[in-house]
Coordinates of C-alpha atoms in Angstrom, one line a residue:
M12 CA 104.5 -7.8 72.3
A13 CA 106.0 -5.3 69.9
T14 CA 107.6 -2.2 71.4
V15 CA 108.7 1.1 69.4
Q16 CA 111.4 3.2 71.1
G17 CA 110.6 1.5 74.4
Q18 CA 107.0 2.2 74.1
E19 CA 104.7 -1.2 74.3
L20 CA 102.2 -1.7 71.5
C21 CA 98.6 -1.9 72.7
S22 CA 97.3 -5.6 71.8
K23 CA 94.4 -4.1 69.6
A24 CA 96.8 -2.1 67.8
Q25 CA 98.8 -4.8 67.5
A26 CA 96.1 -7.0 66.4
F27 CA 95.1 -4.3 63.4
L28 CA 98.1 -3.8 62.3
D29 CA 98.9 -7.7 61.8
Q30 CA 96.1 -7.8 59.4
S31 CA 97.5 -9.3 56.0
I32 CA 95.5 -6.3 54.3
I33 CA 93.6 -3.8 56.3
G34 CA 90.5 -3.1 53.9
G35 CA 88.2 0.0 53.6
W36 CA 84.6 -0.1 55.4
V37 CA 82.0 -0.2 53.3
N38 CA 78.4 -1.0 54.5
G39 CA 79.8 -2.0 57.9
Q40 CA 82.0 -4.8 56.3
P41 CA 85.9 -4.8 55.7
A42 CA 86.2 -4.4 51.7
E43 CA 89.1 -5.3 49.7
A44 CA 89.7 -3.3 46.1
A45 CA 87.8 -5.1 43.1
D46 CA 91.1 -5.6 41.6
G47 CA 93.2 -6.5 44.4
G48 CA 95.2 -3.4 44.6
T49 CA 97.2 -2.6 48.1
F50 CA 99.5 0.3 48.8
E51 CA 101.8 0.3 52.0
T52 CA 101.7 2.7 55.1
H53 CA 104.9 3.5 57.0
D54 CA 105.9 5.1 59.9
P55 CA 107.8 8.0 59.0
G56 CA 109.9 7.8 61.9
N57 CA 111.9 4.9 60.8
G58 CA 110.6 4.4 57.4
E59 CA 109.6 0.8 58.3
V60 CA 106.1 -0.7 56.8
L61 CA 103.4 -0.3 58.8
A62 CA 100.3 -2.0 57.3
T63 CA 99.0 -2.9 53.6
I64 CA 96.2 -0.8 52.9
A65 CA 93.4 -1.7 49.9
S66 CA 93.8 0.5 47.5
F67 CA 90.4 1.8 46.0
Q68 CA 89.3 2.6 42.3
Q69 CA 86.4 4.4 41.1
A70 CA 84.3 1.6 41.0
D71 CA 85.1 0.8 44.8
V72 CA 84.5 4.1 45.9
D73 CA 81.4 4.3 43.9
A74 CA 80.1 1.5 45.8
A75 CA 80.5 2.9 48.8
V76 CA 79.0 5.7 47.9
D77 CA 75.6 3.8 46.9
S78 CA 76.2 1.8 50.2
A79 CA 75.7 5.6 51.7
D80 CA 72.9 6.9 49.8
A81 CA 71.1 3.1 50.5
A82 CA 71.7 3.9 54.5
F83 CA 70.6 6.7 54.2
N84 CA 67.1 6.1 52.5
N85 CA 66.9 2.6 54.2
S86 CA 68.6 2.0 57.3
G87 CA 66.7 4.5 59.8
W88 CA 69.9 6.8 60.8
A89 CA 68.0 9.6 58.9
S90 CA 64.6 9.4 60.6
M91 CA 65.6 8.1 63.6
P92 CA 64.5 10.3 66.9
V93 CA 67.4 13.0 67.5
N94 CA 68.0 11.6 71.0
E95 CA 68.5 8.2 70.0
R96 CA 71.1 9.4 67.2
S97 CA 72.8 11.5 69.6
A98 CA 73.0 8.2 72.3
I99 CA 74.7 6.3 69.4
L100 CA 77.0 8.9 68.7
H101 CA 77.9 9.1 72.7
R102 CA 78.2 5.6 72.5
L103 CA 81.0 6.1 69.5
A104 CA 82.8 9.0 71.7
D105 CA 83.2 6.4 75.0
A106 CA 84.0 3.3 72.7
V107 CA 87.0 5.5 71.5
E108 CA 87.9 6.8 75.2
E109 CA 88.0 3.2 76.0
Q110 CA 91.1 2.6 73.1
L111 CA 92.2 6.0 73.6
E112 CA 95.9 4.4 73.9
T113 CA 95.4 2.2 71.0
I114 CA 93.8 4.9 68.2
A115 CA 96.9 7.1 69.9
Q116 CA 99.7 4.5 69.1
L117 CA 98.0 4.1 65.5
E118 CA 97.9 7.9 65.0
S119 CA 101.4 8.1 66.0
L120 CA 103.2 5.6 64.1
D121 CA 101.3 6.3 61.0
C122 CA 101.4 10.5 60.8
G123 CA 104.8 11.0 62.5
K124 CA 103.0 12.7 65.7
I125 CA 104.5 13.2 69.2
L126 CA 102.9 10.0 71.0
E127 CA 101.3 12.7 73.8
Q128 CA 100.2 15.0 71.1
A129 CA 98.5 12.0 69.2
R130 CA 96.4 11.5 72.3
G131 CA 94.9 15.2 72.2
D132 CA 94.0 14.4 69.1
V133 CA 92.0 11.4 69.8
Q134 CA 90.7 13.1 73.0
N135 CA 89.1 16.3 70.6
F136 CA 88.2 13.7 68.7
I137 CA 86.2 12.3 71.5
D138 CA 85.0 15.8 72.6
T139 CA 84.2 16.8 69.1
T140 CA 81.8 13.8 69.0
R141 CA 80.4 14.8 72.6
F142 CA 79.7 18.3 71.1
F143 CA 77.5 18.0 68.3
A144 CA 75.6 15.1 69.6
D145 CA 74.5 17.4 72.3
L146 CA 74.1 20.3 70.1
A147 CA 72.0 18.3 67.6
L148 CA 69.7 17.7 71.1
N149 CA 69.1 21.9 71.2
I150 CA 68.4 22.5 67.4
E151 CA 64.8 23.4 66.5
R152 CA 64.0 21.3 63.6
R153 CA 61.2 23.6 62.9
T154 CA 60.6 26.7 63.6
V155 CA 57.6 28.9 63.1
L156 CA 58.0 32.3 61.2
A157 CA 55.9 35.5 62.3
V158 CA 54.8 36.9 58.8
K159 CA 51.6 38.9 58.0
N160 CA 48.9 36.8 56.7
H161 CA 50.7 33.6 56.3
E162 CA 51.0 30.5 58.2
A163 CA 54.9 29.9 57.9
S164 CA 57.8 27.7 58.8
V165 CA 61.1 26.4 58.3
V166 CA 61.7 22.8 58.3
R167 CA 65.2 21.2 58.5
H168 CA 66.4 18.2 57.2
P169 CA 69.7 15.9 56.8
W170 CA 71.1 16.3 53.2
G171 CA 72.1 12.8 52.5
P172 CA 75.3 10.9 51.7
C173 CA 78.2 13.7 52.5
G174 CA 82.0 13.4 51.3
F175 CA 84.7 13.9 53.1
I176 CA 88.4 13.9 52.3
I177 CA 90.8 14.4 55.1
P178 CA 94.3 14.9 55.1
W179 CA 97.6 13.4 56.6
N180 CA 98.8 16.2 59.3
F181 CA 95.7 15.6 61.6
P182 CA 93.9 12.6 60.2
F183 CA 91.9 11.4 63.4
L184 CA 90.8 15.2 64.6
L185 CA 89.7 16.3 61.1
C186 CA 87.9 13.2 61.0
G187 CA 86.0 14.3 63.9
W188 CA 85.5 17.8 63.1
G189 CA 84.1 16.2 59.7
V190 CA 81.9 13.2 60.4
A191 CA 80.7 14.3 63.5
P192 CA 78.1 17.0 63.0
A193 CA 77.2 15.4 59.9
L194 CA 75.9 12.3 61.6
A195 CA 74.6 13.9 64.1
A196 CA 72.5 15.7 61.7
G197 CA 71.2 12.1 60.5
N198 CA 73.6 12.1 57.0
T199 CA 75.6 9.3 55.9
V200 CA 79.7 9.8 55.0
V201 CA 82.0 8.8 53.0
V202 CA 85.4 9.1 54.1
K203 CA 88.7 9.2 51.9
P204 CA 92.0 9.5 54.3
A205 CA 94.8 10.2 52.9
E206 CA 97.5 7.4 51.4
D207 CA 99.7 8.7 54.1
T208 CA 97.9 8.2 57.2
P209 CA 94.7 6.0 57.1
L210 CA 95.3 4.0 60.1
S211 CA 92.8 5.9 62.7
T212 CA 89.8 6.4 59.9
L213 CA 89.8 2.6 59.4
Y214 CA 90.1 1.9 62.8
V215 CA 86.9 4.3 64.2
A216 CA 84.6 3.1 61.2
R217 CA 84.8 -0.5 62.8
L218 CA 84.3 0.9 66.1
A219 CA 81.5 2.8 64.7
T220 CA 79.7 -0.6 63.7
E221 CA 80.5 -2.9 66.5
I222 CA 78.7 0.4 68.8
G223 CA 75.4 0.4 66.9
V224 CA 75.9 2.7 63.8
P225 CA 74.0 1.4 61.4
D226 CA 75.8 -0.6 58.1
G227 CA 76.3 1.9 55.3
V228 CA 76.1 5.2 57.5
F229 CA 79.7 5.5 58.1
N230 CA 82.1 4.1 55.3
V231 CA 86.0 4.9 54.2
V232 CA 87.7 4.5 51.2
P233 CA 91.4 4.2 51.4
G234 CA 93.3 4.9 48.3
Y235 CA 95.7 7.5 46.5
G236 CA 94.2 11.1 45.7
E237 CA 94.1 10.6 42.0
T238 CA 92.1 7.6 41.9
A239 CA 89.9 7.1 45.4
G240 CA 90.4 11.1 46.2
A241 CA 89.0 12.3 42.3
A242 CA 86.4 9.3 42.8
V243 CA 84.9 10.9 45.9
S244 CA 84.8 14.5 44.5
N245 CA 83.4 13.5 41.0
N246 CA 80.5 11.3 42.6
P247 CA 77.1 13.1 41.5
K248 CA 75.2 11.5 44.5
F249 CA 77.1 13.6 47.3
C250 CA 74.7 16.2 48.6
R251 CA 77.7 17.8 50.4
M252 CA 81.4 17.6 50.2
S253 CA 84.5 18.8 52.6
F254 CA 88.0 19.0 51.5
T255 CA 90.7 19.5 54.0
G256 CA 94.2 20.0 52.3
S257 CA 96.5 22.8 49.7
P258 CA 94.9 25.2 47.9
E259 CA 96.0 23.8 44.6
V260 CA 93.8 20.6 45.2
G261 CA 90.9 22.4 46.7
R262 CA 90.4 24.0 43.1
L263 CA 90.4 20.5 41.5
V264 CA 87.7 19.6 44.2
A265 CA 85.6 22.7 44.3
A266 CA 85.8 22.2 40.0
A267 CA 84.2 19.0 40.4
S268 CA 81.8 19.8 43.3
G269 CA 80.6 22.5 41.3
K270 CA 80.4 20.3 38.1
N271 CA 77.8 18.7 40.1
L272 CA 76.0 21.5 41.7
T273 CA 77.5 20.0 45.3
P274 CA 77.7 22.8 48.1
V275 CA 81.4 22.5 49.1
K276 CA 83.5 23.0 52.5
L277 CA 87.2 23.9 51.6
E278 CA 89.8 24.6 54.6
L279 CA 92.7 25.2 53.1
G280 CA 96.7 26.4 53.7
G281 CA 97.5 29.4 55.8
K282 CA 100.5 31.9 56.2
G283 CA 99.8 32.7 59.5
A284 CA 101.3 36.2 60.7
A285 CA 102.5 36.5 64.7
V286 CA 102.5 40.5 65.6
V287 CA 104.9 40.8 68.3
F288 CA 104.8 44.1 70.1
D289 CA 107.6 45.7 71.8
D290 CA 105.6 45.9 75.2
C291 CA 104.7 41.8 75.0
D292 CA 105.4 39.6 77.7
L293 CA 108.6 38.8 75.8
E294 CA 109.5 35.3 77.1
F295 CA 106.2 34.0 77.3
T296 CA 106.0 35.0 73.7
A297 CA 109.1 33.1 72.7
D298 CA 108.0 30.5 74.4
K299 CA 104.5 30.4 72.5
L300 CA 105.6 31.1 69.0
V301 CA 108.5 28.3 69.1
E302 CA 106.1 25.7 70.8
A303 CA 103.7 26.8 67.7
I304 CA 106.2 26.6 65.2
T305 CA 107.9 23.2 66.2
F306 CA 104.3 21.5 67.4
H307 CA 103.9 18.6 64.9
T308 CA 106.7 19.7 63.1
G309 CA 105.1 22.6 61.7
Q310 CA 102.7 20.4 59.5
V311 CA 99.8 23.0 60.9
C312 CA 97.8 24.9 58.3
C313 CA 97.0 27.6 61.0
D314 CA 100.4 28.0 62.3
A315 CA 102.1 31.5 62.5
T316 CA 104.7 31.2 60.1
R317 CA 105.7 34.8 59.6
W318 CA 107.1 36.5 62.6
L319 CA 106.6 40.5 62.8
I320 CA 108.5 41.5 65.8
H321 CA 108.6 45.5 66.8
E322 CA 111.9 47.2 66.0
N323 CA 112.2 48.1 69.7
I324 CA 112.6 44.4 70.6
Y325 CA 113.5 42.7 67.6
D326 CA 117.0 41.5 68.0
K327 CA 116.4 40.2 71.7
F328 CA 113.2 38.6 70.3
V329 CA 115.3 36.6 67.9
D330 CA 117.9 35.8 70.2
E331 CA 115.2 34.3 72.6
C332 CA 113.7 31.9 70.3
V333 CA 117.2 31.1 68.7
V334 CA 118.0 29.9 72.1
R335 CA 114.7 27.8 72.6
M336 CA 114.7 26.4 69.3
K337 CA 118.1 25.1 69.4
S338 CA 116.9 23.1 72.8
V339 CA 114.4 21.3 70.8
Q340 CA 114.7 17.4 70.4
V341 CA 114.2 16.2 67.4
G342 CA 113.8 12.5 67.5
H343 CA 111.1 9.8 67.1
Q344 CA 107.5 10.3 67.6
M345 CA 107.2 7.2 70.4
N346 CA 110.3 8.4 72.1
G347 CA 109.3 9.9 75.3
E348 CA 111.7 12.2 75.1
S349 CA 111.4 13.6 71.9
Q350 CA 109.8 17.1 71.3
M351 CA 109.4 17.1 67.3
G352 CA 109.2 14.2 65.5
P353 CA 109.6 13.8 61.3
V354 CA 107.9 15.2 58.9
V355 CA 105.2 12.8 57.2
N356 CA 107.5 11.3 53.8
E357 CA 110.3 12.0 52.1
K358 CA 108.3 14.3 49.7
Q359 CA 107.5 16.5 52.6
R360 CA 111.0 16.7 54.1
E361 CA 112.4 17.8 50.7
R362 CA 110.0 20.5 50.2
V363 CA 110.9 21.7 53.0
L364 CA 114.5 21.8 52.8
G365 CA 113.6 23.0 49.3
Y366 CA 112.3 26.1 50.4
L367 CA 115.2 26.9 53.0
E368 CA 117.7 26.7 50.1
K369 CA 115.1 28.9 47.8
G370 CA 114.8 31.1 50.6
V371 CA 118.4 31.8 51.2
A372 CA 119.0 32.0 47.4
G373 CA 116.3 34.9 47.1
G374 CA 118.5 37.0 49.8
A375 CA 116.8 35.5 53.2
E376 CA 119.2 35.7 56.4
M377 CA 119.7 32.3 58.0
V378 CA 119.4 32.9 61.7
L379 CA 119.3 29.5 62.7
E380 CA 120.2 27.1 60.2
G381 CA 117.6 24.5 59.8
G382 CA 118.7 21.1 57.0
A383 CA 118.0 17.5 57.5
A384 CA 118.5 16.4 60.9
S385 CA 119.6 12.5 61.9
V386 CA 118.4 10.6 64.6
E387 CA 120.0 7.6 66.0
G388 CA 118.8 4.3 64.9
C389 CA 116.5 6.0 62.6
D390 CA 118.1 6.4 59.5
S391 CA 115.2 6.1 57.2
G392 CA 113.1 8.3 59.3
H393 CA 112.0 11.9 57.3
Y394 CA 113.7 14.2 60.0
V395 CA 114.5 18.4 59.6
K396 CA 115.9 20.9 61.9
P397 CA 114.0 23.6 63.1
A398 CA 114.6 27.1 61.6
L399 CA 114.8 30.4 61.4
L400 CA 114.8 32.8 58.0
A401 CA 114.5 36.7 58.5
G402 CA 114.5 39.1 55.4
S403 CA 112.2 40.9 53.0
L404 CA 109.0 39.6 52.8
D405 CA 108.7 39.1 49.8
N406 CA 110.8 36.2 49.7
V407 CA 109.7 33.0 48.5
A408 CA 109.7 31.6 51.9
A409 CA 107.9 34.4 53.6
V410 CA 105.4 34.1 50.9
E411 CA 104.4 30.5 50.0
E412 CA 103.2 27.8 52.6
I413 CA 106.6 25.8 53.8
F414 CA 104.7 23.3 55.9
G415 CA 107.6 22.8 58.4
P416 CA 109.0 23.9 61.5
V417 CA 110.7 27.4 59.4
A418 CA 109.5 30.6 60.8
Y419 CA 110.6 34.0 58.7
M420 CA 111.0 37.1 60.9
A421 CA 110.7 40.4 59.9
P422 CA 110.7 43.8 61.5
F423 CA 107.7 46.4 61.6
S424 CA 107.4 49.8 63.6
S425 CA 104.1 50.8 63.9
E426 CA 100.6 49.6 64.8
E427 CA 99.5 50.0 61.3
E428 CA 102.4 48.8 59.6
G429 CA 102.5 45.8 61.7
I430 CA 98.5 44.7 60.4
K431 CA 99.6 46.0 56.9
L432 CA 102.3 43.3 56.6
A433 CA 100.1 40.5 58.3
N434 CA 97.4 41.1 55.6
N435 CA 99.9 41.2 53.1
T436 CA 99.4 37.6 51.7
D437 CA 97.2 35.4 49.4
Y438 CA 95.9 33.4 52.8
G439 CA 93.5 34.4 55.1
L440 CA 93.3 31.4 57.8
A441 CA 94.8 32.5 61.1
N442 CA 97.0 35.7 62.7
S443 CA 97.8 36.2 66.0
V444 CA 99.0 39.5 68.0
W445 CA 100.9 39.7 71.1
S446 CA 100.9 42.7 73.3
T447 CA 99.9 43.3 77.5
D448 CA 98.0 46.4 75.8
L449 CA 94.6 44.1 75.4
A450 CA 92.9 47.2 73.7
K451 CA 95.4 47.3 71.0
C452 CA 95.2 43.8 71.0
Q453 CA 91.7 43.9 70.3
R454 CA 92.3 46.6 67.4
V455 CA 94.9 44.7 65.6
A456 CA 93.0 41.3 66.0
E457 CA 89.8 42.9 64.6
A458 CA 91.5 44.0 61.6
F459 CA 93.0 41.0 60.4
E460 CA 92.2 39.5 56.8
S461 CA 92.1 36.0 58.4
G462 CA 89.2 33.6 59.7
N463 CA 90.7 34.1 63.0
G464 CA 92.7 36.3 65.3
W465 CA 94.1 35.3 68.2
I466 CA 95.4 37.1 71.2
N467 CA 98.7 36.1 73.2
S468 CA 98.3 32.6 72.1
H469 CA 98.1 30.8 68.8
N470 CA 96.7 27.7 67.5
V471 CA 93.2 28.3 69.6
I472 CA 90.6 26.3 68.3
V473 CA 87.8 26.1 70.9
H474 CA 84.3 23.9 70.3
G475 CA 81.4 26.3 70.0
V476 CA 83.4 29.1 68.5
P477 CA 83.6 29.3 64.5
Y478 CA 87.0 28.3 62.6
A479 CA 87.3 29.2 59.1
G480 CA 89.4 30.8 56.4
V481 CA 89.2 33.4 53.7
K482 CA 90.9 34.5 50.8
K483 CA 93.1 31.2 49.7
S484 CA 92.5 29.5 52.9
G485 CA 89.1 28.3 52.2
M486 CA 85.7 28.6 51.5
G487 CA 82.0 27.6 52.7
G488 CA 81.8 28.1 55.9
G489 CA 83.8 26.7 59.4
V490 CA 84.1 23.9 61.8
V491 CA 83.5 23.1 65.3
S492 CA 80.5 25.6 66.2
I493 CA 76.5 25.5 65.6
E494 CA 77.4 26.9 61.8
T495 CA 78.7 23.8 61.2
L496 CA 76.1 21.9 62.3
L497 CA 73.4 23.9 60.2
D498 CA 75.5 23.5 57.5
Y499 CA 74.4 19.7 57.5
Y500 CA 70.5 20.5 57.5
R501 CA 69.1 21.2 54.2
N502 CA 65.9 23.9 54.6
I503 CA 62.3 24.0 53.4
S504 CA 60.1 26.9 53.8
V505 CA 56.7 25.8 54.3
I506 CA 53.7 28.4 53.9
R507 CA 50.0 28.7 53.7
P508 CA 48.5 31.6 53.1
L509 CA 45.8 32.3 55.5

């Protein structure tokens, strides 16, 4: 049995990686690209090849969508009693739970996520699947309306085939956020995972078929964004489309969906602020913000990347954060002593390093020097150091999303100024406020121009509470809530005059 950084691979993970070609998953079967095309996925911690994956082109994607369309109409999934469909989804959650370590290892190896964090993502998929399976049991599919002189009702039906384009930073967790509500409502799905991180999605699609999800209900189309991704976003047979990723690609997906008049949900980037008041628990706040900016090497769209610190505690707070960030252990994601792993690929590494250079060139102070990091035995890994910048909030490093372990700091003097600075961004995903004055926290959180306002914490996403973005951070509704499930039903109003 192979070991990576002293971590022995599960036999099922090893067997999955040992396939000569890992095909997509279409109509309950592995599928290679019609032209035989493939690509490789690599371990970002050491650069080694993990597996060879089928590279789908438009014809391959179209065949998968046709399969999803046929399954919606003929497999019985859409018309199945909701309790039976929910029972199947619970079996899927159980199967994932039984193989949690296998999937976590695949996820950790594929996207550079610390293994313990990958386990958390797999657990989140399990919880999400169970949440929506149970929630679907409590949705009234037919609601009678009290309307004068009419007998009226609204009836909910599944839409049909739904498309999902999933990013590389949280591939398994976000797969769950997307497909679980769609499947719970009776739709069929086609998922396009990022070419950097396709393994966990391909693995769970096989599990879905094994536990009884009908053929064609859960399809996965691996490939590059410009081919497979474009084919998904342009296919006119989709009834719903969901994309998570950058605003730049989100615009392309929205334009393609608009051409087909397909409703689209976009969860895009962020440039979140943490507004830190002088009456906060200083050490606790420093701990939590350093944890947030180094979690998954800062590759988190809702992260707090702008730290707005009250002038009365600015110097002391910065000193506390520097001490903590200097102690973060950078290493391979499968090494149990590592606290921060690599970024996903060399392109992302160069992006982070480039923003540090541009930030300093634009006048920012390098409070804690970042830059390239080296890890013994992992010379081809994509590692960076955590960094702290400070200065004018007009600086490019304070304005644009870096997607790495880099925080930008600036002082403020009043509650009004803190709110104004937090809202002075094109993004609007998530901000946080830190103070022992809970009334002030509530005022500030409610004044944020963002989809989420967190109090004395950051990256708080709870099943049952809508999570969405505004402005450049997204459109089309949120995730992990009842509103999400309702998005995957179409409504028909039935009326009879009396």
